[in-house]
Amino acid sequence: MKLGLYIFSIIILIISPFLGEISINLNELFDSSTITYKVFWDLRVSRVLLAFFVGGILALSGLVFQIIFKNALITPYTLGIASGTTLFTAVSIVFFPAMILSISSAFGSLVTITILYYISKNINKNTIAVSTNSILLIGIALSYFYSSALMLVFYMSNLEQNYSIVRFTLGSLDTVGFTSPFIIFIMAVIMYITIYTNRSKIKLLLISNDTAFLKGLSVHKLNLLLLIVISICVGVSISFVGPIGFIGLVVPHIIKLIYKKSADQLILPVFFYGGVFLVISDLISRNLNTASSLPIGVVTAFIGAPFFVYLLIKRNKRS
Amino acid sequence: MLEINKYKSDILSDITFSLDDENLIILGQNGAGKSTLAKVLSNLIQNDNVKLFGENLHDLSDKKRAEYINYIPPKLSIFDEYITLREFLELSCIDQVDNKKIDELIDILNLRKLENKYCKAFSSGEKQLLLLASSILHNAKITIFDELTANLDITRLKEVFDIFNSAFLKQKIIITHNLDLAYALKFKILYLKDGKIEFLGKHEEFFCNKNLKKFYNDSILKINEHLVVNL
């Protein structure tokens, strides 16, 4: 199954820039004076790259958040990081139009994770273990707070700003040229290297925070490093493509069910298939022959949710 | 060398005692504060009151602390479903992974057939043997065992007793409800009641009929150098 899936994914990645509303004439692919050339390279290839790296970042962020907070339901989305990022982006659209969106997004993401981490540390004073239920509850409370604040920003915005906020929250992988994919690629590299170089420490966290502490790991330092790096990378990703849900939850679980290995050995597969998952979702959203492409968040949830439930049922039947 | 000085919390009141290099058994009813005391001694509950080998536990570097003290919980809890026994034992080594020692322990504890199985699926008894193996690999200067023998059958209990009684581990602090084990090990005894130290002293002093009556009412008696439970 692993090899088949791998080959299938590579094929998808290669053919996906060729599929879309405008058909690609293979002879004009390398002739820079043609429309085909522009559509293929500047719109399609850059879009596929953007989707791949964003998907990888989101999937990997889910995997690591679940390890840090010891809860299989936790992702940057369930913790309110996406809504925090959305709120800060909306605020900057309405009140600080000159500000670069990525900076306010990354800031929103960081603020949210800092609030969460310090509240949870205060709840569990003097102990190493984190109470995952309280974190999840705080995350939900924060999300509600952020959504209400977002309503307020909507209320105070004019029609044009209103429209840009709505478009942003729907999520979109539209991109022209290679600037956005390149920035996201850098983010992905930073995040991947941070996680990969710490994988032996992360493996201790896979047992429990107490055990990791007893084996001489500075649990708080490691958690903080991972949370900060991931929050910034997720924040920047969201600023480019909007809040795309579900990948961080579904992909790590699917990969675990397929590979049956401890999470520290799944860093590469989770990143890779996270990317592939978003590329496939995007492919579907672009090719449904609707008037314009569907919001990408809709598609990820539509494929992700049923497939996830199917895998869970299949697993429970076997055991 | 372990010292705890005037530790107070909701559960424990004014705990002060010190140990040289002797082993210790901690006894007490459910809810007396035995596990809490163990967590305080290992700094899982952070505090400023414990000194190990003359150094304040709170100020030790993470690595040094791991070399000094280790706590083995009553239950193995593993977050990740796919950690195998072998991987778990590799993680238990705080310095370099000692594959020879791991293999040796797997054979001693009869765990070979579980080597590449996922820890989550083990029985409670198997998990406790795994914890024992992990403590030996960690090899801290002081190891605290919290109810390690609770789910073991008699033959396994004997194996664990032999390991406790051997030089496999350095200094041991053993929390248990199993008085037969406590009696046979002949370590120093600490008895906790409602968060207070009610007894700290030699094994022979604790296991006399006067003290047994005091701490366990009439439920246990010493007859011909054997403990007999009176149900």
Coordinates of C-alpha atoms in Angstrom, one line a residue:
Chain A
M1 CA 0.0 0.0 0.0
K2 CA 2.8 2.3 0.9
L3 CA 4.6 2.0 -2.4
G4 CA 1.4 2.3 -4.4
L5 CA 0.4 5.4 -2.6
Y6 CA 3.8 6.9 -3.1
I7 CA 3.8 6.3 -6.9
F8 CA 0.2 7.6 -7.1
S9 CA 1.2 10.8 -5.3
I10 CA 4.2 11.4 -7.5
I11 CA 2.0 11.0 -10.6
I12 CA -0.6 13.4 -9.1
L13 CA 2.1 16.0 -8.4
I14 CA 3.4 15.7 -11.9
I15 CA 0.2 15.9 -13.9
S16 CA -1.7 18.4 -11.7
P17 CA -0.3 21.5 -13.4
F18 CA -1.5 20.1 -16.7
L19 CA -5.1 19.9 -15.6
G20 CA -7.4 22.9 -15.5
E21 CA -9.8 25.1 -17.3
I22 CA -7.4 26.2 -20.0
S23 CA -5.9 23.1 -21.7
I24 CA -2.1 23.0 -22.1
N25 CA -0.5 22.7 -25.5
L26 CA 2.6 20.6 -24.9
N27 CA 4.5 22.2 -27.8
E28 CA 4.2 25.7 -26.3
L29 CA 5.4 24.7 -22.8
F30 CA 8.8 26.2 -23.1
D31 CA 8.0 29.1 -25.4
S32 CA 7.9 32.1 -23.2
S33 CA 6.0 34.2 -25.7
T34 CA 2.8 32.1 -25.5
I35 CA -0.1 32.2 -23.1
T36 CA 0.3 28.5 -22.4
Y37 CA 3.7 29.2 -21.0
K38 CA 2.3 31.9 -18.6
V39 CA -0.6 29.8 -17.5
F40 CA 1.5 26.7 -17.0
W41 CA 4.4 28.2 -15.1
D42 CA 3.2 31.4 -13.5
L43 CA -0.2 30.1 -12.5
R44 CA -0.3 26.4 -12.4
V45 CA 3.2 25.2 -11.3
S46 CA 3.5 28.0 -8.8
R47 CA 0.0 27.1 -7.4
V48 CA 0.9 23.4 -7.1
L49 CA 4.1 24.3 -5.3
L50 CA 2.3 26.6 -3.0
A51 CA -0.4 24.0 -2.2
F52 CA 2.3 21.3 -1.6
F53 CA 4.3 23.3 0.9
V54 CA 1.3 24.8 2.7
G55 CA -0.2 21.3 3.0
G56 CA 3.1 19.9 4.3
I57 CA 3.3 22.7 6.9
L58 CA -0.3 22.2 8.1
A59 CA -0.1 18.4 8.3
L60 CA 3.2 18.5 10.2
S61 CA 2.0 21.2 12.6
G62 CA -0.9 19.0 13.5
L63 CA 1.4 16.0 14.2
V64 CA 3.6 18.0 16.5
F65 CA 0.8 19.9 18.3
Q66 CA -0.8 16.5 19.0
I67 CA 2.5 15.3 20.6
I68 CA 3.0 18.5 22.6
F69 CA -0.5 18.6 24.0
K70 CA -1.0 14.8 24.1
N71 CA -4.3 14.9 22.5
A72 CA -5.2 13.4 19.1
L73 CA -7.8 16.2 18.4
I74 CA -5.5 19.1 18.7
T75 CA -4.4 21.0 15.6
P76 CA -3.6 24.7 15.1
Y77 CA -7.3 25.0 14.2
T78 CA -8.9 23.4 17.2
L79 CA -6.7 25.5 19.4
G80 CA -8.0 28.8 17.9
I81 CA -4.8 29.7 16.1
A82 CA -6.5 29.9 12.8
S83 CA -9.2 32.1 14.1
G84 CA -6.6 34.2 15.9
T85 CA -4.7 34.6 12.7
T86 CA -7.9 35.4 10.8
L87 CA -8.8 38.1 13.3
F88 CA -5.4 39.8 13.2
T89 CA -5.5 39.7 9.4
A90 CA -8.9 41.2 9.3
V91 CA -7.9 43.9 11.8
S92 CA -4.9 44.7 9.6
I93 CA -7.1 44.8 6.4
V94 CA -9.5 47.3 8.0
F95 CA -7.3 49.4 10.3
F96 CA -3.7 49.1 9.0
P97 CA -4.0 48.7 5.2
A98 CA -0.3 49.4 4.8
M99 CA 0.8 46.5 7.0
I100 CA 2.1 43.3 5.3
L101 CA -0.5 40.7 6.0
S102 CA 2.0 37.9 6.7
I103 CA 3.4 39.8 9.6
S104 CA 0.1 40.5 11.2
S105 CA -1.0 36.8 10.6
A106 CA 2.2 35.4 12.1
F107 CA 1.7 37.8 15.0
G108 CA -1.9 36.7 15.6
S109 CA -0.8 33.1 15.5
L110 CA 2.0 33.7 18.0
V111 CA -0.2 35.7 20.4
T112 CA -2.7 32.9 20.5
I113 CA -0.2 30.2 21.2
T114 CA 1.5 32.3 23.9
I115 CA -1.8 32.9 25.6
L116 CA -2.7 29.2 25.4
Y117 CA 0.7 28.0 26.7
Y118 CA 0.9 30.3 29.6
I119 CA -2.7 29.7 30.8
S120 CA -2.1 26.0 30.6
K121 CA 1.2 26.2 32.5
N122 CA -0.6 28.2 35.2
I123 CA -3.4 25.7 35.5
N124 CA -0.8 23.0 36.0
K125 CA 1.5 24.9 38.3
N126 CA 4.6 23.1 39.5
T127 CA 4.0 20.0 37.4
I128 CA 5.4 18.9 34.2
A129 CA 2.3 17.3 32.7
V130 CA -0.1 19.5 30.8
S131 CA -3.8 19.1 31.1
T132 CA -4.9 18.6 27.6
N133 CA -8.6 18.9 28.3
S134 CA -8.1 22.4 29.7
I135 CA -6.0 23.4 26.7
L136 CA -8.7 22.2 24.3
L137 CA -11.4 24.1 26.3
I138 CA -9.3 27.3 26.4
G139 CA -8.7 26.9 22.6
I140 CA -12.5 26.6 22.0
A141 CA -13.2 29.6 24.3
L142 CA -10.5 31.6 22.4
S143 CA -12.0 30.7 19.1
Y144 CA -15.4 32.0 20.2
F145 CA -13.9 35.1 21.4
Y146 CA -12.0 35.7 18.2
S147 CA -15.1 35.0 16.1
S148 CA -17.0 37.6 18.0
A149 CA -14.2 40.1 17.6
L150 CA -14.1 39.3 13.9
M151 CA -17.9 40.1 13.8
L152 CA -17.0 43.5 15.3
V153 CA -14.3 44.1 12.7
F154 CA -16.8 43.2 10.0
Y155 CA -19.3 45.7 11.5
M156 CA -16.7 48.4 11.4
S157 CA -15.4 47.7 7.9
N158 CA -16.6 49.2 4.6
L159 CA -17.9 47.1 1.7
E160 CA -14.6 46.6 0.0
Q161 CA -12.8 45.6 3.2
N162 CA -15.7 43.4 4.0
Y163 CA -15.2 41.6 0.7
S164 CA -11.5 41.0 1.2
I165 CA -12.0 39.6 4.7
V166 CA -14.7 37.2 3.4
R167 CA -12.4 36.1 0.5
F168 CA -9.6 35.6 2.9
T169 CA -11.6 33.4 5.3
L170 CA -12.8 31.2 2.5
G171 CA -9.2 30.3 1.7
S172 CA -7.7 30.3 -1.8
L173 CA -4.5 29.1 -3.4
D174 CA -4.6 31.7 -6.2
T175 CA -1.1 32.9 -6.8
V176 CA 0.8 34.5 -9.6
G177 CA 4.5 33.9 -10.0
F178 CA 6.9 32.3 -7.6
T179 CA 7.2 34.8 -4.7
S180 CA 4.5 33.3 -2.5
P181 CA 5.6 29.6 -3.1
F182 CA 9.2 30.7 -2.4
I183 CA 8.3 32.3 1.0
I184 CA 6.3 29.3 2.0
F185 CA 9.0 27.0 0.9
I186 CA 11.5 28.9 3.2
M187 CA 8.9 28.5 6.1
A188 CA 8.5 24.8 5.4
V189 CA 12.3 24.3 5.4
I190 CA 12.7 26.2 8.7
M191 CA 9.9 24.2 10.3
Y192 CA 11.0 20.9 8.9
I193 CA 14.6 21.3 10.0
T194 CA 13.5 22.4 13.5
I195 CA 11.4 19.4 14.0
Y196 CA 13.7 16.9 12.3
T197 CA 16.8 18.0 14.3
N198 CA 14.8 17.6 17.5
R199 CA 13.3 14.2 16.6
S200 CA 15.0 12.2 19.3
K201 CA 13.8 14.6 21.9
I202 CA 10.3 14.6 20.4
K203 CA 10.4 10.8 20.7
L204 CA 10.7 11.1 24.5
L205 CA 7.6 13.4 24.5
L206 CA 5.8 10.6 22.7
I207 CA 5.9 8.6 26.0
S208 CA 4.8 11.3 28.4
N209 CA 6.0 14.7 29.6
D210 CA 6.8 13.2 33.0
T211 CA 9.0 10.5 31.5
A212 CA 10.7 13.0 29.2
F213 CA 11.5 15.2 32.2
L214 CA 12.8 12.2 34.2
K215 CA 15.1 11.3 31.3
G216 CA 16.7 14.8 31.6
L217 CA 14.8 16.7 28.8
S218 CA 13.9 20.3 29.4
V219 CA 10.4 19.8 28.4
H220 CA 9.2 23.4 28.6
K221 CA 12.1 24.7 26.5
L222 CA 11.5 22.1 23.7
N223 CA 7.8 22.7 23.7
L224 CA 8.2 26.4 23.6
L225 CA 10.7 26.2 20.7
L226 CA 8.5 24.0 18.7
L227 CA 5.3 26.0 19.4
I228 CA 6.9 29.3 18.4
V229 CA 8.5 28.0 15.2
I230 CA 5.3 26.2 14.1
S231 CA 3.0 29.1 15.0
I232 CA 5.0 31.5 12.9
C233 CA 5.1 29.1 9.9
V234 CA 1.4 28.4 10.2
G235 CA 0.6 32.0 10.6
V236 CA 2.5 33.0 7.5
S237 CA 1.0 30.1 5.5
I238 CA -2.5 31.2 6.5
S239 CA -1.7 34.8 5.5
F240 CA -1.1 33.5 1.9
V241 CA -3.9 31.0 1.5
G242 CA -6.4 31.7 4.3
P243 CA -7.5 29.3 7.0
I244 CA -7.6 25.8 5.5
G245 CA -8.8 23.3 8.0
F246 CA -8.7 19.6 8.5
I247 CA -5.3 18.8 7.1
G248 CA -3.6 18.9 10.4
L249 CA -6.1 16.6 11.9
V250 CA -6.6 14.1 9.2
V251 CA -3.3 13.6 7.5
P252 CA -1.2 12.6 10.6
H253 CA -3.8 10.1 11.6
I254 CA -4.1 8.6 8.2
I255 CA -0.3 8.3 7.9
K256 CA -0.1 6.6 11.4
L257 CA -2.8 4.1 10.4
I258 CA -0.9 3.3 7.2
Y259 CA 2.7 3.2 8.5
K260 CA 2.1 2.0 12.1
K261 CA 5.3 3.6 13.4
S262 CA 6.0 6.0 16.2
A263 CA 5.4 9.6 15.2
D264 CA 9.1 10.6 15.2
Q265 CA 9.6 8.3 12.2
L266 CA 6.7 9.9 10.3
I267 CA 7.9 13.5 9.9
L268 CA 8.7 13.1 6.3
P269 CA 5.6 11.1 5.2
V270 CA 3.3 13.4 7.1
F271 CA 4.9 16.4 5.4
F272 CA 4.9 14.8 2.0
Y273 CA 1.3 13.5 2.1
G274 CA 0.0 16.7 3.7
G275 CA 1.3 18.4 0.6
V276 CA -0.1 15.8 -1.7
F277 CA -3.5 16.0 0.1
L278 CA -3.7 19.8 -0.5
V279 CA -2.6 19.4 -4.1
I280 CA -5.4 16.8 -4.7
S281 CA -7.9 19.0 -3.0
D282 CA -6.9 22.0 -5.1
L283 CA -7.1 19.9 -8.2
I284 CA -10.6 18.9 -7.4
S285 CA -11.6 22.5 -6.5
R286 CA -10.2 23.8 -9.8
N287 CA -11.7 21.1 -12.1
L288 CA -15.3 20.8 -10.9
N289 CA -16.5 22.9 -13.9
T290 CA -18.1 25.4 -11.6
A291 CA -18.1 29.1 -12.6
S292 CA -15.1 29.7 -10.4
S293 CA -13.0 27.3 -8.3
L294 CA -14.5 26.2 -5.0
P295 CA -13.0 27.5 -1.8
I296 CA -10.2 25.1 -0.9
G297 CA -11.3 24.7 2.7
V298 CA -14.6 23.3 1.5
V299 CA -12.9 20.6 -0.5
T300 CA -10.4 19.5 2.1
A301 CA -13.2 19.0 4.6
F302 CA -15.4 17.2 2.0
I303 CA -12.7 14.6 1.2
G304 CA -11.0 14.6 4.5
A305 CA -13.9 14.0 6.8
P306 CA -15.5 10.9 5.2
F307 CA -12.1 9.3 4.5
F308 CA -11.1 9.8 8.1
V309 CA -14.3 8.2 9.4
Y310 CA -13.8 5.3 7.0
L311 CA -10.3 4.7 8.3
L312 CA -11.4 4.8 11.9
I313 CA -14.2 2.4 11.3
K314 CA -11.9 0.0 9.4
R315 CA -9.4 0.1 12.2
N316 CA -11.9 -0.6 14.9
K317 CA -13.3 -3.6 13.0
R318 CA -9.9 -5.1 12.8
S319 CA -8.9 -4.8 16.5
Chain B
M1 CA 22.3 11.0 50.0
L2 CA 18.8 12.4 50.0
E3 CA 17.4 15.1 52.2
I4 CA 13.9 16.6 52.4
N5 CA 13.3 19.6 54.6
K6 CA 10.0 20.8 55.8
Y7 CA 7.9 20.1 52.7
K8 CA 4.3 21.1 53.0
S9 CA 1.4 20.9 50.6
D10 CA -2.3 20.1 50.6
I11 CA -1.5 16.5 50.9
L12 CA 1.7 16.3 52.8
S13 CA 2.5 18.1 56.1
D14 CA 5.9 19.0 57.3
I15 CA 7.9 16.2 55.8
T16 CA 11.5 16.1 57.0
F17 CA 13.9 13.2 56.8
S18 CA 17.2 12.1 55.3
L19 CA 18.7 9.0 53.9
D20 CA 22.3 8.0 53.5
D21 CA 22.9 5.3 51.0
E22 CA 20.4 2.8 52.4
N23 CA 17.3 1.6 50.6
L24 CA 13.9 2.6 51.8
I25 CA 10.4 1.1 51.7
I26 CA 7.5 3.5 52.0
L27 CA 4.3 2.1 53.4
G28 CA 0.9 3.6 54.1
Q29 CA -2.8 3.4 53.4
N30 CA -4.4 4.6 50.2
G31 CA -4.4 8.3 50.0
A32 CA -1.7 8.7 52.6
G33 CA 0.5 10.7 50.2
K34 CA 3.1 8.1 49.2
S35 CA 3.0 8.8 45.5
T36 CA 2.9 12.6 46.1
L37 CA 6.0 12.2 48.3
A38 CA 7.7 10.3 45.5
K39 CA 6.9 13.0 43.0
V40 CA 8.2 15.6 45.3
L41 CA 11.5 13.7 45.7
S42 CA 11.9 13.4 42.0
N43 CA 10.8 17.0 41.3
L44 CA 7.9 16.0 39.2
I45 CA 6.1 18.3 41.6
Q46 CA 8.5 21.2 41.7
N47 CA 9.8 22.3 45.0
D48 CA 12.7 23.8 46.8
N49 CA 12.9 21.4 49.7
V50 CA 14.9 18.4 48.4
K51 CA 18.6 18.0 48.3
L52 CA 20.4 15.1 46.5
F53 CA 24.0 14.4 47.3
G54 CA 24.3 17.8 48.9
E55 CA 22.9 19.7 45.9
N56 CA 19.5 21.4 45.7
L57 CA 17.4 19.3 43.4
H58 CA 15.7 22.4 42.0
D59 CA 19.0 23.9 40.8
L60 CA 20.4 20.8 39.2
S61 CA 20.7 20.8 35.4
D62 CA 18.2 18.5 33.7
K63 CA 20.8 16.0 32.8
K64 CA 22.3 15.8 36.2
R65 CA 18.9 15.4 37.8
A66 CA 18.2 12.5 35.5
E67 CA 21.5 10.9 36.6
Y68 CA 20.6 11.4 40.3
I69 CA 17.0 10.3 40.5
N70 CA 14.4 8.4 38.6
Y71 CA 10.7 7.8 39.4
I72 CA 8.9 4.7 38.1
P73 CA 5.1 5.3 38.0
P74 CA 2.6 2.6 39.0
K75 CA 1.3 2.5 35.4
L76 CA 3.0 2.8 32.1
S77 CA 1.3 5.5 30.1
I78 CA 2.4 6.0 26.6
F79 CA 0.9 8.6 24.3
D80 CA 2.0 7.2 21.0
E81 CA 0.3 4.0 20.0
Y82 CA 3.2 2.7 17.9
I83 CA 6.1 2.6 20.3
T84 CA 7.5 -0.9 20.5
L85 CA 9.1 -2.5 23.5
R86 CA 12.5 -2.2 22.0
E87 CA 12.1 1.5 21.2
F88 CA 10.8 2.1 24.7
L89 CA 13.9 0.5 26.2
E90 CA 16.1 2.5 23.9
L91 CA 14.5 5.6 25.1
S92 CA 15.1 4.6 28.7
C93 CA 18.9 4.9 28.4
I94 CA 19.7 8.5 29.4
D95 CA 23.2 8.4 27.8
Q96 CA 24.0 6.2 24.9
V97 CA 21.8 3.4 23.9
D98 CA 23.3 0.2 25.3
N99 CA 22.0 -2.5 23.0
K100 CA 23.9 -5.3 24.8
K101 CA 22.3 -4.5 28.1
I102 CA 18.9 -4.2 26.5
D103 CA 19.2 -7.6 25.0
E104 CA 20.4 -9.0 28.3
L105 CA 17.4 -7.5 30.2
I106 CA 14.9 -8.7 27.6
D107 CA 16.2 -12.2 28.2
I108 CA 16.3 -12.0 32.0
L109 CA 12.7 -10.7 32.1
N110 CA 11.5 -13.1 29.5
L111 CA 10.2 -10.4 27.2
R112 CA 11.8 -11.6 23.9
K113 CA 8.5 -12.5 22.2
L114 CA 7.2 -8.9 22.9
E115 CA 10.3 -7.2 21.6
N116 CA 8.8 -5.7 18.5
K117 CA 5.2 -5.4 19.7
Y118 CA 3.5 -2.1 20.6
C119 CA 3.7 -1.3 24.3
K120 CA 0.1 0.0 24.3
A121 CA -1.3 -3.5 23.9
F122 CA 0.6 -5.1 26.8
S123 CA -1.1 -6.5 29.9
S124 CA -0.6 -4.5 33.2
G125 CA 1.9 -7.1 34.4
E126 CA 4.0 -6.9 31.2
K127 CA 3.9 -3.1 31.4
Q128 CA 5.3 -3.3 34.9
L129 CA 8.1 -5.6 33.9
L130 CA 8.9 -3.1 31.1
L131 CA 9.0 -0.3 33.7
L132 CA 11.4 -2.4 35.8
A133 CA 13.7 -3.0 32.7
S134 CA 13.5 0.7 32.0
S135 CA 14.6 1.6 35.5
I136 CA 17.7 -0.6 35.2
L137 CA 18.7 0.9 31.9
H138 CA 18.2 4.4 33.2
N139 CA 20.4 3.4 36.2
A140 CA 19.9 6.5 38.3
K141 CA 21.7 6.9 41.6
I142 CA 18.3 6.7 43.3
T143 CA 15.3 5.0 41.8
I144 CA 11.8 5.3 43.3
F145 CA 9.3 2.5 42.4
D146 CA 5.7 3.4 42.9
E147 CA 3.7 0.2 43.3
L148 CA 5.7 -1.7 40.8
T149 CA 4.5 -5.1 41.9
A150 CA 0.7 -4.5 42.0
N151 CA -0.2 -6.6 39.0
L152 CA 2.4 -9.3 39.0
D153 CA 1.7 -13.0 39.5
I154 CA 3.7 -14.9 42.2
T155 CA 6.5 -16.1 39.9
R156 CA 6.9 -12.7 38.4
L157 CA 6.9 -11.1 41.9
K158 CA 9.7 -13.4 42.9
E159 CA 11.7 -12.3 39.9
V160 CA 11.2 -8.7 40.8
F161 CA 12.1 -9.4 44.4
D162 CA 15.3 -11.0 43.3
I163 CA 16.1 -7.9 41.2
F164 CA 15.3 -5.6 44.1
N165 CA 17.5 -7.7 46.3
S166 CA 20.4 -7.7 43.8
A167 CA 23.0 -5.1 42.8
F168 CA 21.2 -4.3 39.5
L169 CA 20.0 -1.0 40.8
K170 CA 21.9 1.4 43.1
Q171 CA 19.8 3.0 45.8
K172 CA 16.1 2.1 45.8
I173 CA 13.0 3.6 47.4
I174 CA 10.0 1.3 47.0
I175 CA 6.4 2.2 47.6
T176 CA 4.3 -0.8 48.1
H177 CA 1.2 -2.3 49.7
N178 CA 2.7 -5.7 49.6
L179 CA 3.8 -6.3 53.2
D180 CA 5.3 -9.7 52.3
L181 CA 7.6 -8.0 49.9
A182 CA 8.4 -5.2 52.4
Y183 CA 9.1 -7.8 55.1
A184 CA 11.3 -9.9 52.9
L185 CA 13.4 -7.1 51.5
K186 CA 14.5 -6.0 55.0
F187 CA 14.9 -2.3 54.0
K188 CA 14.4 0.6 56.2
I189 CA 10.7 1.5 56.6
L190 CA 8.9 4.8 56.4
Y191 CA 5.2 4.7 57.3
L192 CA 3.0 7.6 56.1
K193 CA -0.4 8.4 57.5
D194 CA -2.6 11.3 56.4
G195 CA 0.5 13.1 54.9
K196 CA 2.6 12.7 58.1
I197 CA 5.5 10.4 58.8
E198 CA 4.3 8.1 61.5
F199 CA 7.3 5.8 61.6
L200 CA 10.8 5.9 60.2
G201 CA 13.2 3.3 61.3
K202 CA 14.6 -0.2 61.1
H203 CA 12.8 -3.1 59.5
E204 CA 12.9 -5.2 62.7
E205 CA 11.3 -2.4 64.8
F206 CA 8.5 -1.9 62.3
F207 CA 7.6 -5.6 62.0
C208 CA 7.0 -6.3 65.6
N209 CA 3.5 -7.2 66.7
K210 CA 3.1 -4.0 68.7
N211 CA 3.7 -1.8 65.7
L212 CA 1.7 -4.0 63.3
K213 CA -1.2 -3.7 65.7
K214 CA -0.8 0.1 65.8
F215 CA -0.6 0.6 62.0
Y216 CA -2.8 -2.2 60.7
N217 CA -5.1 -2.9 63.7
D218 CA -5.7 -6.6 63.9
S219 CA -5.6 -7.3 60.2
I220 CA -2.0 -8.6 60.2
L221 CA 0.1 -10.6 62.7
K222 CA 3.6 -12.0 62.8
I223 CA 3.7 -15.7 63.6
N224 CA 6.9 -17.7 63.5
E225 CA 8.7 -15.0 61.5
H226 CA 6.0 -15.0 58.9
L227 CA 3.4 -12.3 58.3
V228 CA -0.2 -13.7 58.3
V229 CA -3.1 -11.7 57.1
N230 CA -6.2 -12.0 59.2
L231 CA -9.3 -11.5 57.1

